[in-house]
PDB file of C-alpha atoms and ligand atoms in Angstrom:
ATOM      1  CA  UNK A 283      -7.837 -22.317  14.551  1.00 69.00           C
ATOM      2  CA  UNK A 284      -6.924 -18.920  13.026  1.00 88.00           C
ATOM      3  CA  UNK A 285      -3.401 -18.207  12.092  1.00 95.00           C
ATOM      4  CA  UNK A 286      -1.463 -15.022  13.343  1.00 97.00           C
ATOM      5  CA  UNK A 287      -0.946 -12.847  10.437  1.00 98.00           C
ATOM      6  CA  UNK A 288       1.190  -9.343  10.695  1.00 98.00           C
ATOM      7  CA  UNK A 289       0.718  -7.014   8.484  1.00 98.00           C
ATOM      8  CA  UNK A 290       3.764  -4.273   8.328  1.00 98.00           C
ATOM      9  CA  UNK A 291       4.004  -0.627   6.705  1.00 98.00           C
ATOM     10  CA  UNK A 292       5.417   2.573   7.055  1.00 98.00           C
ATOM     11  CA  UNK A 293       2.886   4.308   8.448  1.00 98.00           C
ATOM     12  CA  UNK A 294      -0.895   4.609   8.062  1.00 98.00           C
ATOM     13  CA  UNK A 295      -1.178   2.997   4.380  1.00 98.00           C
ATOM     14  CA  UNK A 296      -1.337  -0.611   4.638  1.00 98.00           C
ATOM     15  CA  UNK A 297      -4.396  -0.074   6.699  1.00 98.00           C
ATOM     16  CA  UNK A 298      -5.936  -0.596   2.946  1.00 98.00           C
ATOM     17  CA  UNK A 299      -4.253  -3.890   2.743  1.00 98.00           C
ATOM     18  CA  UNK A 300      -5.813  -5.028   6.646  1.00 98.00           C
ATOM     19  CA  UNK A 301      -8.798  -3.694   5.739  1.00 97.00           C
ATOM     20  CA  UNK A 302      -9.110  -5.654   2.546  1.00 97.00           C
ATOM     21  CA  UNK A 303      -7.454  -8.482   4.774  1.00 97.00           C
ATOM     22  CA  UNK A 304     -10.337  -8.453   7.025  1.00 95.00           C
ATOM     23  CA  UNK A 305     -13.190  -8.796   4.538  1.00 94.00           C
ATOM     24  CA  UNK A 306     -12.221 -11.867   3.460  1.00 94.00           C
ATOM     25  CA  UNK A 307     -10.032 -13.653   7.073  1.00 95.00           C
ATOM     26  CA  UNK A 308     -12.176 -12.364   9.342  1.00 91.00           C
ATOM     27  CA  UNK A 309     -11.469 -15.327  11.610  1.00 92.00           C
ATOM     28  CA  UNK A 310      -7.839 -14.862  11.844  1.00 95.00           C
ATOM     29  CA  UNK A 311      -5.793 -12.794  13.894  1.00 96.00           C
ATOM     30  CA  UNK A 312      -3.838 -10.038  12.708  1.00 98.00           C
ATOM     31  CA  UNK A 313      -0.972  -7.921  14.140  1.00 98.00           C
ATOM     32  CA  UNK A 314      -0.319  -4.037  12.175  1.00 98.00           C
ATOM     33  CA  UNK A 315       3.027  -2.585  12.385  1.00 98.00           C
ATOM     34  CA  UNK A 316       3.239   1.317  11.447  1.00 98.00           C
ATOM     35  CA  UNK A 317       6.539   2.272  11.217  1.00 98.00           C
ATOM     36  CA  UNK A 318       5.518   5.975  12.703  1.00 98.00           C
ATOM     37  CA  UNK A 319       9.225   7.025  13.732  1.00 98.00           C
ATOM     38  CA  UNK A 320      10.360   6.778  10.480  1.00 98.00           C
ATOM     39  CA  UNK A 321       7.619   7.508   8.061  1.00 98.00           C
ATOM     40  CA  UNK A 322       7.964   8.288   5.066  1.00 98.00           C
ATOM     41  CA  UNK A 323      10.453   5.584   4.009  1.00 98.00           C
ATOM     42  CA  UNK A 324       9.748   6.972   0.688  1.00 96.00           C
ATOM     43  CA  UNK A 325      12.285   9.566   0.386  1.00 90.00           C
ATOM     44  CA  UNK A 326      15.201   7.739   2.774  1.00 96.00           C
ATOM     45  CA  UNK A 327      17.822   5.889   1.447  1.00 97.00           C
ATOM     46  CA  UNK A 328      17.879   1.969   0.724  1.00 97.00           C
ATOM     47  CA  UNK A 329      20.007   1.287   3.852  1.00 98.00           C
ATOM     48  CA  UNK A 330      17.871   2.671   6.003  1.00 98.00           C
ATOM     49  CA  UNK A 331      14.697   1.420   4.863  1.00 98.00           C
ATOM     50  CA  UNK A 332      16.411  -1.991   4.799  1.00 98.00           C
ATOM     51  CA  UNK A 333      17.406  -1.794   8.390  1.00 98.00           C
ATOM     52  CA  UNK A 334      13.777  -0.913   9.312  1.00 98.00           C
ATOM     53  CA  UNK A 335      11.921  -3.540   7.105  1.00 98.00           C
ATOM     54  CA  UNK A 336      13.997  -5.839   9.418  1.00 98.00           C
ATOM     55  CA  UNK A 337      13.303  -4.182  12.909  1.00 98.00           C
ATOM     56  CA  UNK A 338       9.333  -4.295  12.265  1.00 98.00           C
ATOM     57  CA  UNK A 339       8.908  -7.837   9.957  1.00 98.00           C
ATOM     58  CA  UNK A 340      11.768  -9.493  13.245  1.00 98.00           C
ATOM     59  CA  UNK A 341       9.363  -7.617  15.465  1.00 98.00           C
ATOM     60  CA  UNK A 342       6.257  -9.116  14.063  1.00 98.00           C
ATOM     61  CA  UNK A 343       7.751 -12.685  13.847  1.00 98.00           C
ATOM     62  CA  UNK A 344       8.978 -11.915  17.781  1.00 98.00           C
ATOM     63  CA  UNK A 345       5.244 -11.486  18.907  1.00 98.00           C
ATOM     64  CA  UNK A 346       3.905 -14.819  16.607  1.00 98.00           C
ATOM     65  CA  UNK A 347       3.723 -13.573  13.375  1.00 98.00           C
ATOM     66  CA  UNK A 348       3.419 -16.967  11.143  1.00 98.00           C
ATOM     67  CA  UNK A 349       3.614 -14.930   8.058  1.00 98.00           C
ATOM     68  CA  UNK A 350       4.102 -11.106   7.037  1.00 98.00           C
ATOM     69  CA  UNK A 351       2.280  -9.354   4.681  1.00 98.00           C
ATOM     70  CA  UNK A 352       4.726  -6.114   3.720  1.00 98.00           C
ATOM     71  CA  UNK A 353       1.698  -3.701   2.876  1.00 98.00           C
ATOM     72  CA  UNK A 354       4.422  -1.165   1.333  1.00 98.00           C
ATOM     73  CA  UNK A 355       5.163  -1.077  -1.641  1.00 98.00           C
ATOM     74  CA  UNK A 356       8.117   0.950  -1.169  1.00 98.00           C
ATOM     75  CA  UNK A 357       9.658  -1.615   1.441  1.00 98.00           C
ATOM     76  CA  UNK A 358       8.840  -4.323  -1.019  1.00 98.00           C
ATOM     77  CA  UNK A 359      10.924  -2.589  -3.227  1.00 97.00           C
ATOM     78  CA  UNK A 360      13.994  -2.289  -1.536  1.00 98.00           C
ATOM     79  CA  UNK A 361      13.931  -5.505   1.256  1.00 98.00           C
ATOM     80  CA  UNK A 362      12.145  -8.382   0.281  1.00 98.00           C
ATOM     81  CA  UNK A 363      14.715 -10.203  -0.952  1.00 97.00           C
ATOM     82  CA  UNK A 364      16.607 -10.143   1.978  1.00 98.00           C
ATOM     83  CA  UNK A 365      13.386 -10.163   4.411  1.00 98.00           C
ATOM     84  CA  UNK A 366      12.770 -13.429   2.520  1.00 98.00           C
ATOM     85  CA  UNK A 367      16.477 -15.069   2.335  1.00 98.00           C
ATOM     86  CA  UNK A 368      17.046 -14.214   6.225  1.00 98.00           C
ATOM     87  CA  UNK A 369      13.495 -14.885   7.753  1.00 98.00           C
ATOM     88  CA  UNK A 370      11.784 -18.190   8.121  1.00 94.00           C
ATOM     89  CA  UNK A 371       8.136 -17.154   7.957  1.00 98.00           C
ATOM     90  CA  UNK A 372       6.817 -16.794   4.482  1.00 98.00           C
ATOM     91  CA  UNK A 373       6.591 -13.356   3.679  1.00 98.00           C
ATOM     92  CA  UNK A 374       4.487 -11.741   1.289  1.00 98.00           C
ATOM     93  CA  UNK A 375       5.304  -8.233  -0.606  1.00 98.00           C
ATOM     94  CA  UNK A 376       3.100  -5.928  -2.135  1.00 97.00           C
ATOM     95  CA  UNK A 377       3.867  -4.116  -5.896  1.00 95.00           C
ATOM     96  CA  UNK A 378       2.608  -1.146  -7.997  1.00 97.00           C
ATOM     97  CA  UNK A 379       0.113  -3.427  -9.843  1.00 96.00           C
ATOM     98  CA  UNK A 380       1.252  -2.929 -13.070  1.00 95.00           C
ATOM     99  CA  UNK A 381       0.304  -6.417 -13.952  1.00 93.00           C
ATOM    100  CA  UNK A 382      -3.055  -6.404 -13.158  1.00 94.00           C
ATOM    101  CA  UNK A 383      -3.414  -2.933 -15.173  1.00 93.00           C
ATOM    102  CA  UNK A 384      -1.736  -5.566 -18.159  1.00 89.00           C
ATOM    103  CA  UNK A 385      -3.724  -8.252 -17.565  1.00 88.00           C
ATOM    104  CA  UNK A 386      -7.055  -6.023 -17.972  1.00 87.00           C
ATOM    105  CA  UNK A 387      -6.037  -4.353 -21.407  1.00 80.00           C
ATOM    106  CA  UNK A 388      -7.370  -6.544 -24.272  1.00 71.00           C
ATOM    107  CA  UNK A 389      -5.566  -3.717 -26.296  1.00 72.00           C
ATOM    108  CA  UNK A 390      -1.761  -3.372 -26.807  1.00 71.00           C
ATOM    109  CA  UNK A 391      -2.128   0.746 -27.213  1.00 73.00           C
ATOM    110  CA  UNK A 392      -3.688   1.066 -23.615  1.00 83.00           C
ATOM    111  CA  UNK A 393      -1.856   3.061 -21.592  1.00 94.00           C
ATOM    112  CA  UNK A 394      -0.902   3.309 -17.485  1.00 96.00           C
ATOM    113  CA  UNK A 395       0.292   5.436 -15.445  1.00 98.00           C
ATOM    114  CA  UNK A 396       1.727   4.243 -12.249  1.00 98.00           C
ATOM    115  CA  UNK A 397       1.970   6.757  -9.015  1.00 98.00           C
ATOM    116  CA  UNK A 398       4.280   5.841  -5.892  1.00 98.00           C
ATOM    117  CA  UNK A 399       7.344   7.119  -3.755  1.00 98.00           C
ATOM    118  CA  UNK A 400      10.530   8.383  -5.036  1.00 98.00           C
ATOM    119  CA  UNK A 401      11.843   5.119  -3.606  1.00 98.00           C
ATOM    120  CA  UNK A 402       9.122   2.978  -5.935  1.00 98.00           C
ATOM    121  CA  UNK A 403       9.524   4.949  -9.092  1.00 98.00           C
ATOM    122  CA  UNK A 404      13.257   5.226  -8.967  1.00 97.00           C
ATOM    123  CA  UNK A 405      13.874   1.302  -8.017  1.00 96.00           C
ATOM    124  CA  UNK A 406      15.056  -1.371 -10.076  1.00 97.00           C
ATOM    125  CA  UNK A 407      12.579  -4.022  -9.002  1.00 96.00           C
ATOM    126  CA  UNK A 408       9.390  -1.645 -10.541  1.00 98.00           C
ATOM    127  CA  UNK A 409      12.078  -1.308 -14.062  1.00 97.00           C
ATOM    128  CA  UNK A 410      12.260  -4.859 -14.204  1.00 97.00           C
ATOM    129  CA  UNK A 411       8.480  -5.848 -13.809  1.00 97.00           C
ATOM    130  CA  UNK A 412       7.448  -3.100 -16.595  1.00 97.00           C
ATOM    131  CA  UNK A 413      10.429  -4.465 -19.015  1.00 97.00           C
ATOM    132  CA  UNK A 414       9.340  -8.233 -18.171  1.00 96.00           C
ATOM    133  CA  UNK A 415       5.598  -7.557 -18.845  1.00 94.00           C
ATOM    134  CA  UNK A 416       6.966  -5.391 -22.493  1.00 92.00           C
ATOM    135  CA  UNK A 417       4.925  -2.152 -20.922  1.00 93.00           C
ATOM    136  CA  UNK A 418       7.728   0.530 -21.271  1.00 94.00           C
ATOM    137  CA  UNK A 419       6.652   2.172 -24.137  1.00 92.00           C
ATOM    138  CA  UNK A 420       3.101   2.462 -22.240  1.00 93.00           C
ATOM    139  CA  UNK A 421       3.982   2.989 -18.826  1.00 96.00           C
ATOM    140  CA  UNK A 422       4.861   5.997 -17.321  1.00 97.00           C
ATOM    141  CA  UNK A 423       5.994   6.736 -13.971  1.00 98.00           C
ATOM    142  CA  UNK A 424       5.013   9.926 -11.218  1.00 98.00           C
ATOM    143  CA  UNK A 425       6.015  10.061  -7.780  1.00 98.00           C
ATOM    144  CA  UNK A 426       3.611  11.519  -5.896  1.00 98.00           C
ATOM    145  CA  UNK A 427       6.113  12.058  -1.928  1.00 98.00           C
ATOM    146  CA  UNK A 428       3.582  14.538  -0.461  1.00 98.00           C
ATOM    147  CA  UNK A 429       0.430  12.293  -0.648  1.00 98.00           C
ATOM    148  CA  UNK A 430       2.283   9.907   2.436  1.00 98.00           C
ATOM    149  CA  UNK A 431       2.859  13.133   4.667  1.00 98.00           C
ATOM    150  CA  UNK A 432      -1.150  14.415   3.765  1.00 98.00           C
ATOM    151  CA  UNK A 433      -2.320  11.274   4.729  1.00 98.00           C
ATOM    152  CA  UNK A 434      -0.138  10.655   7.624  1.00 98.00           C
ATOM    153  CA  UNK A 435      -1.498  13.824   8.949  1.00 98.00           C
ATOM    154  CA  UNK A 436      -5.034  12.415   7.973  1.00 98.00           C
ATOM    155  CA  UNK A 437      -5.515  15.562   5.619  1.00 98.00           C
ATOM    156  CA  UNK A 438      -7.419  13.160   2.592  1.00 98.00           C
ATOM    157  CA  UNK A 439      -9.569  15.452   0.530  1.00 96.00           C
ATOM    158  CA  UNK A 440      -8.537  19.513   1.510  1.00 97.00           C
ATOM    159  CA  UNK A 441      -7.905  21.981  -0.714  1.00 97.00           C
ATOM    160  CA  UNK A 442      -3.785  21.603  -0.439  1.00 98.00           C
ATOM    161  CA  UNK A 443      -4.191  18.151  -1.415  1.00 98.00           C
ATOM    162  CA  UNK A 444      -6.356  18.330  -4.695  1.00 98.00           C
ATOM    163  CA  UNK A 445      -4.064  21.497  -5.905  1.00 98.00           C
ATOM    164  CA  UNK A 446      -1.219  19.363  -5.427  1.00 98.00           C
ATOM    165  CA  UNK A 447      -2.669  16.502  -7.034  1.00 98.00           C
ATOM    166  CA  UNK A 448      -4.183  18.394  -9.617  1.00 98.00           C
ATOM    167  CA  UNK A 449      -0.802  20.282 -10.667  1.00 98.00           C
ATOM    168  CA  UNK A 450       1.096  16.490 -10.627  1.00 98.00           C
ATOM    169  CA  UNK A 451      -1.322  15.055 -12.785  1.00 98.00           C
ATOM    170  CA  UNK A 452      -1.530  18.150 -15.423  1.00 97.00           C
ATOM    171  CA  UNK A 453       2.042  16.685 -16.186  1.00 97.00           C
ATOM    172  CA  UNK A 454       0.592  14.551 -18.214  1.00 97.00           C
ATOM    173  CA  UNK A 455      -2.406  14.597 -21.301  1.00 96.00           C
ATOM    174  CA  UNK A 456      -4.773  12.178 -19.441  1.00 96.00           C
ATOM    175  CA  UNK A 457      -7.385  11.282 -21.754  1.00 94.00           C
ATOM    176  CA  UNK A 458      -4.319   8.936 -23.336  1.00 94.00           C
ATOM    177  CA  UNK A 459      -4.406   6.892 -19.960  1.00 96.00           C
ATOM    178  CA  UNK A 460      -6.862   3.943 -19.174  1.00 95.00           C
ATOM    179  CA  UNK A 461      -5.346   3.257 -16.103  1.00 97.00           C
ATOM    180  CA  UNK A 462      -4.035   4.954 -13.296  1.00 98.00           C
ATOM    181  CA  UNK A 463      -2.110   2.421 -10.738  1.00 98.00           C
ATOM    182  CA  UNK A 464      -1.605   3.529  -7.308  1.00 98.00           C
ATOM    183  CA  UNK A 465       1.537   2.282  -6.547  1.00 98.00           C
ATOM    184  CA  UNK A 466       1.939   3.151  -2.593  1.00 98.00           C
ATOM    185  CA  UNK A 467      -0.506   1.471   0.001  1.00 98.00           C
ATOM    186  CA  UNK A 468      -1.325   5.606   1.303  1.00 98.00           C
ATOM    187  CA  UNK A 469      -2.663   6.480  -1.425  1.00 98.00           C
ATOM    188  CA  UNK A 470      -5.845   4.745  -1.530  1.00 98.00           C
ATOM    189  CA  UNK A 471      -7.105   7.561   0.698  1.00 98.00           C
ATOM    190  CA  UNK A 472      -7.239   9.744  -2.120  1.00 98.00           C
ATOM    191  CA  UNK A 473      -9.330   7.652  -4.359  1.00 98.00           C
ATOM    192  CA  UNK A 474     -12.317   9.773  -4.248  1.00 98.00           C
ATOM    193  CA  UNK A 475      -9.547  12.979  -4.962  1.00 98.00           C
ATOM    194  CA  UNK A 476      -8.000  10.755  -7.701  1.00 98.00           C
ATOM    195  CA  UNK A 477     -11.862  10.157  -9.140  1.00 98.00           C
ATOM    196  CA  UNK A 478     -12.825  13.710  -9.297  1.00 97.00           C
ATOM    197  CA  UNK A 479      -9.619  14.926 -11.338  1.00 97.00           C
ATOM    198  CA  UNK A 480      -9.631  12.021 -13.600  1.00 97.00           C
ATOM    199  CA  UNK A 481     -11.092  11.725 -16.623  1.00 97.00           C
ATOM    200  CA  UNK A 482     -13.651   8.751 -16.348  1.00 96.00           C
ATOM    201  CA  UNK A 483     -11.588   6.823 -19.384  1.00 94.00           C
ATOM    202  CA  UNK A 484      -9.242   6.372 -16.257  1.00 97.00           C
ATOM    203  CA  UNK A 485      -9.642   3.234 -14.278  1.00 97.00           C
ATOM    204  CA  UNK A 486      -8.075   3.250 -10.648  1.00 98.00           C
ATOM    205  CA  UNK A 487      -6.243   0.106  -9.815  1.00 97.00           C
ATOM    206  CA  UNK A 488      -4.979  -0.976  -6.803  1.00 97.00           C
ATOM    207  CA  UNK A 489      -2.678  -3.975  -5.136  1.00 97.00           C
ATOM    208  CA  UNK A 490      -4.542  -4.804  -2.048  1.00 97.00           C
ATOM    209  CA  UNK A 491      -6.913  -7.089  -3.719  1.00 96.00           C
ATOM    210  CA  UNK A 492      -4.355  -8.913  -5.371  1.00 97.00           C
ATOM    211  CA  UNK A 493      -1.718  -9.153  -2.071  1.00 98.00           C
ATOM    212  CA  UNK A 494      -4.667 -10.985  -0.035  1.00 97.00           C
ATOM    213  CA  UNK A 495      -5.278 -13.574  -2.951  1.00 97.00           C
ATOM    214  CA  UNK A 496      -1.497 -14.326  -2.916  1.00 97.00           C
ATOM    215  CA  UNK A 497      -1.638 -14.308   1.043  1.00 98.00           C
ATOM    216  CA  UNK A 498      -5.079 -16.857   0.985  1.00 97.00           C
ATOM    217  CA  UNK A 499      -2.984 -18.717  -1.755  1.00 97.00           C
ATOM    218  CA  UNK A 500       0.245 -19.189  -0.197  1.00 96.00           C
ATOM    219  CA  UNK A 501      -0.512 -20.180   3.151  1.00 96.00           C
ATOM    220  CA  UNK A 502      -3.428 -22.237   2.019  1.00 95.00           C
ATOM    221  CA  UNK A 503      -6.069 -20.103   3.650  1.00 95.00           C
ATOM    222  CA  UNK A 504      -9.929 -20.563   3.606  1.00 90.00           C
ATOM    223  CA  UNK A 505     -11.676 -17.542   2.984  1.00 90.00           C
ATOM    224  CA  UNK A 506     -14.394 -16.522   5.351  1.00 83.00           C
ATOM    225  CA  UNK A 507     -16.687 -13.646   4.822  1.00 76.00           C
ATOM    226  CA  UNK A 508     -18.292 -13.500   8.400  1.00 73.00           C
ATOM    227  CA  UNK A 509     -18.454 -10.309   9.829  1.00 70.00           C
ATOM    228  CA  UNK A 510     -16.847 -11.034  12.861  1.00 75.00           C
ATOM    229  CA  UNK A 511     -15.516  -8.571  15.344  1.00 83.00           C
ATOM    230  CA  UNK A 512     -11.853  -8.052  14.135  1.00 87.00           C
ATOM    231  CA  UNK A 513      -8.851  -9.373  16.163  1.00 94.00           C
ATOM    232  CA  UNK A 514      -5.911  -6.870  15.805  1.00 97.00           C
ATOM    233  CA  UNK A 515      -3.261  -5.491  17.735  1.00 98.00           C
ATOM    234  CA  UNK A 516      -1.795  -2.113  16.622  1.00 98.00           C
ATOM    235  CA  UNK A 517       1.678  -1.354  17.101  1.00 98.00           C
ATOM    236  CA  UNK A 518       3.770   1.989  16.133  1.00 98.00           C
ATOM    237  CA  UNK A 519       7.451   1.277  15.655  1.00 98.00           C
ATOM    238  CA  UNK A 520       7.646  -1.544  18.715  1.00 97.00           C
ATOM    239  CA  UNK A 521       5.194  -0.214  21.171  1.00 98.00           C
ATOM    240  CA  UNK A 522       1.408  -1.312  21.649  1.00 98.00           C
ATOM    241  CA  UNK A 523      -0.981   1.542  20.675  1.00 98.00           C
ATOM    242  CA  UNK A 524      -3.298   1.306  23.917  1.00 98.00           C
ATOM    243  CA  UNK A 525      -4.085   5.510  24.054  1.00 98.00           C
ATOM    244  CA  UNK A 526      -7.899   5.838  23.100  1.00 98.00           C
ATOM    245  CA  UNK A 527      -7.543   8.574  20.662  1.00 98.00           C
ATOM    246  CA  UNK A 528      -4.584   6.913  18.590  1.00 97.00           C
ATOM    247  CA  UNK A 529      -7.561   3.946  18.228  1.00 97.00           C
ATOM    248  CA  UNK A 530     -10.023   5.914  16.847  1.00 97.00           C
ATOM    249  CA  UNK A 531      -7.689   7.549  14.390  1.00 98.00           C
ATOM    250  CA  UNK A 532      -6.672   4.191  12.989  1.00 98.00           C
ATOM    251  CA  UNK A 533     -10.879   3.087  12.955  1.00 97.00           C
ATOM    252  CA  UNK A 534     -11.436   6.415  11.178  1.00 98.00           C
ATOM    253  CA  UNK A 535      -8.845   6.018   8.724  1.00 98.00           C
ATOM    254  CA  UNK A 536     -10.281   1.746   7.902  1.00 97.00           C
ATOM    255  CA  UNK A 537     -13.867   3.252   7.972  1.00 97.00           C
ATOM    256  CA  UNK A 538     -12.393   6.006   5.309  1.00 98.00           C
ATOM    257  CA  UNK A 539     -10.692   3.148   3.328  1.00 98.00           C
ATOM    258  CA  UNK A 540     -13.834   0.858   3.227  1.00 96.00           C
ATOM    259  CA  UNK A 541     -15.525   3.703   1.496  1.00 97.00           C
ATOM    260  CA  UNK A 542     -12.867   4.380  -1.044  1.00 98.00           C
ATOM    261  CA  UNK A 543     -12.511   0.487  -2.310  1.00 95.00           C
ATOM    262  CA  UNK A 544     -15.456   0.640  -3.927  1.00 93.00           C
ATOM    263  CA  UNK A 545     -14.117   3.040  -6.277  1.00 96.00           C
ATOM    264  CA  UNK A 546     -12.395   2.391  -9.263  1.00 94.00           C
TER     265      UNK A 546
HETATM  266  N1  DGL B 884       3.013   3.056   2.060  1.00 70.83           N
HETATM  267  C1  DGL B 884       4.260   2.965   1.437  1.00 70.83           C
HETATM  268  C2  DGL B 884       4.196   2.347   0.042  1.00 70.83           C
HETATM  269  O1  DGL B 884       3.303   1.569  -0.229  1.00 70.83           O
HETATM  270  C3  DGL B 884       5.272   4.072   1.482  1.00 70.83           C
HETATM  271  C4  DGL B 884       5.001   5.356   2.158  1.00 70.83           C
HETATM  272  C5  DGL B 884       6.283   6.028   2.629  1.00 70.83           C
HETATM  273  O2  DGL B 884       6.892   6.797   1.863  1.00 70.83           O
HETATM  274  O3  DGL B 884       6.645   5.766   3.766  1.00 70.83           O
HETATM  275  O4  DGL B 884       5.039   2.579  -0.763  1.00 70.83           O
END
């Protein structure tokens, strides 16, 4: 028997972490919480994005959730310590992937450069995981707020958005970077953007592969690559999506994503 499994973001974003989700739990059921009425969390204030990490992970527990993946890094951030010390379900959070970036460097110099909200870069909890892993003098930091409106608004590769991305990233001499971490579940949309603009001695890195192992891990999951069809319900801040067209946008946007995680 499957387990029930929500997944919960902001918005549109953490579709990367159900898709990745999917490839390897086909057989489970999952439940996707989008936050719509109050995207972006990335520019509110910590009260508020508090009070709505509680609405949608209660919400998700309400409807059978047996554990909560928070696909946001931004929510993460801010909540899930308090998501974890009020909730009985385990809950899982998701983390600019720092780490990982860490873990691949067989070279002290190497150098990262982490993109994510206002919320992300400004927070305490992404200070503390640089100082514990002794990466501050080779970390630096860009928040990148206009990436979660262009992809909310499923504009992924226009004009507007490689200007902007291109004018953000001239901030900094990138041939010194080896990796570039995208530290917000939105903006794996732009990985094919991201690859065009960066130099190719810049590795993309991502946190959805790395959520799903500690999801498989923690609630003792077997993985299971069969494609089956996938079971999810779609919800936007508390109500069912059942109109046709909102569907199609949200199997656009996974077939989109399922292109851009092969890149790298
Ligand atoms: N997708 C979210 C993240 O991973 C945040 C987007 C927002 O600003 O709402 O940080």
């Amino acid at each position: 028997m499957g387990m029930k499994i929500g997944i919960f973001d902001s918005g549109l974003g953490g579709l990367s972490v159900l898709n990745e989700a999917l490839s390897k739990l086909s057989e489970h059921e999952f439940l996707y919480y989008a936050d719509v009425k109050n995207v972006p969390y990335g520019q509110k204030s910590r009260d508020e994005i508090l009070k709505f990490s509680f609405d949608a992970v209660k919400f998700l527990i309400e409807n059978g959730a047996e554990a909560v993946v928070v696909a946001c890094n931004t929510a993460t951030s801010v909540a899930i310590k308090e998501l974890r010390a009020n909730l009985s379900v385990p809950i899982i959070g998701m983390e600019p992937a720092v780490k990982k970036a860490h873990d691949l460097s067989c070279d002290d110099a190497l150098k990262t450069l982490v993109i994510a909200t206002p919320v992300t870069v400004n927070g305490a909890k992404l200070k503390e995981l640089i100082t514990n892993l002794n990466a501050k003098d080779k970390t630096e930091l860009l928040a990148l707020p206009r990436l979660v409106n262009f992809a909310e608004n499923s504009e992924f590769d226009s004009q507007s958005v490689k200007s902007y991305l291109k004018e953000e990233l001239a901030k900094f001499d990138l041939s010194k970077f080896d990796f570039l971490v995208l530290g917000c579940t939105h903006f794996n949309y732009f990985k094919d953007s991201l690859r065009e603009i960066l130099p190719s001695n810049v590795s993309i890195i991502d946190g959805n592969e790395g959520t799903i192992k500690r999801l498989i891990s923690e609630l003792g999951l077997a993985v299971s690559n069969a494609n089956l069809t996938p079971n999810v319900k779609f919800f936007y801040s508390g109500e069912e999506v059942c109109e046709q067209s909102e569907l199609e946008k949200i199997s656009r946007n996974l077939a989109r994503l399922e292109k851009m995680r092969a890149i790298s």
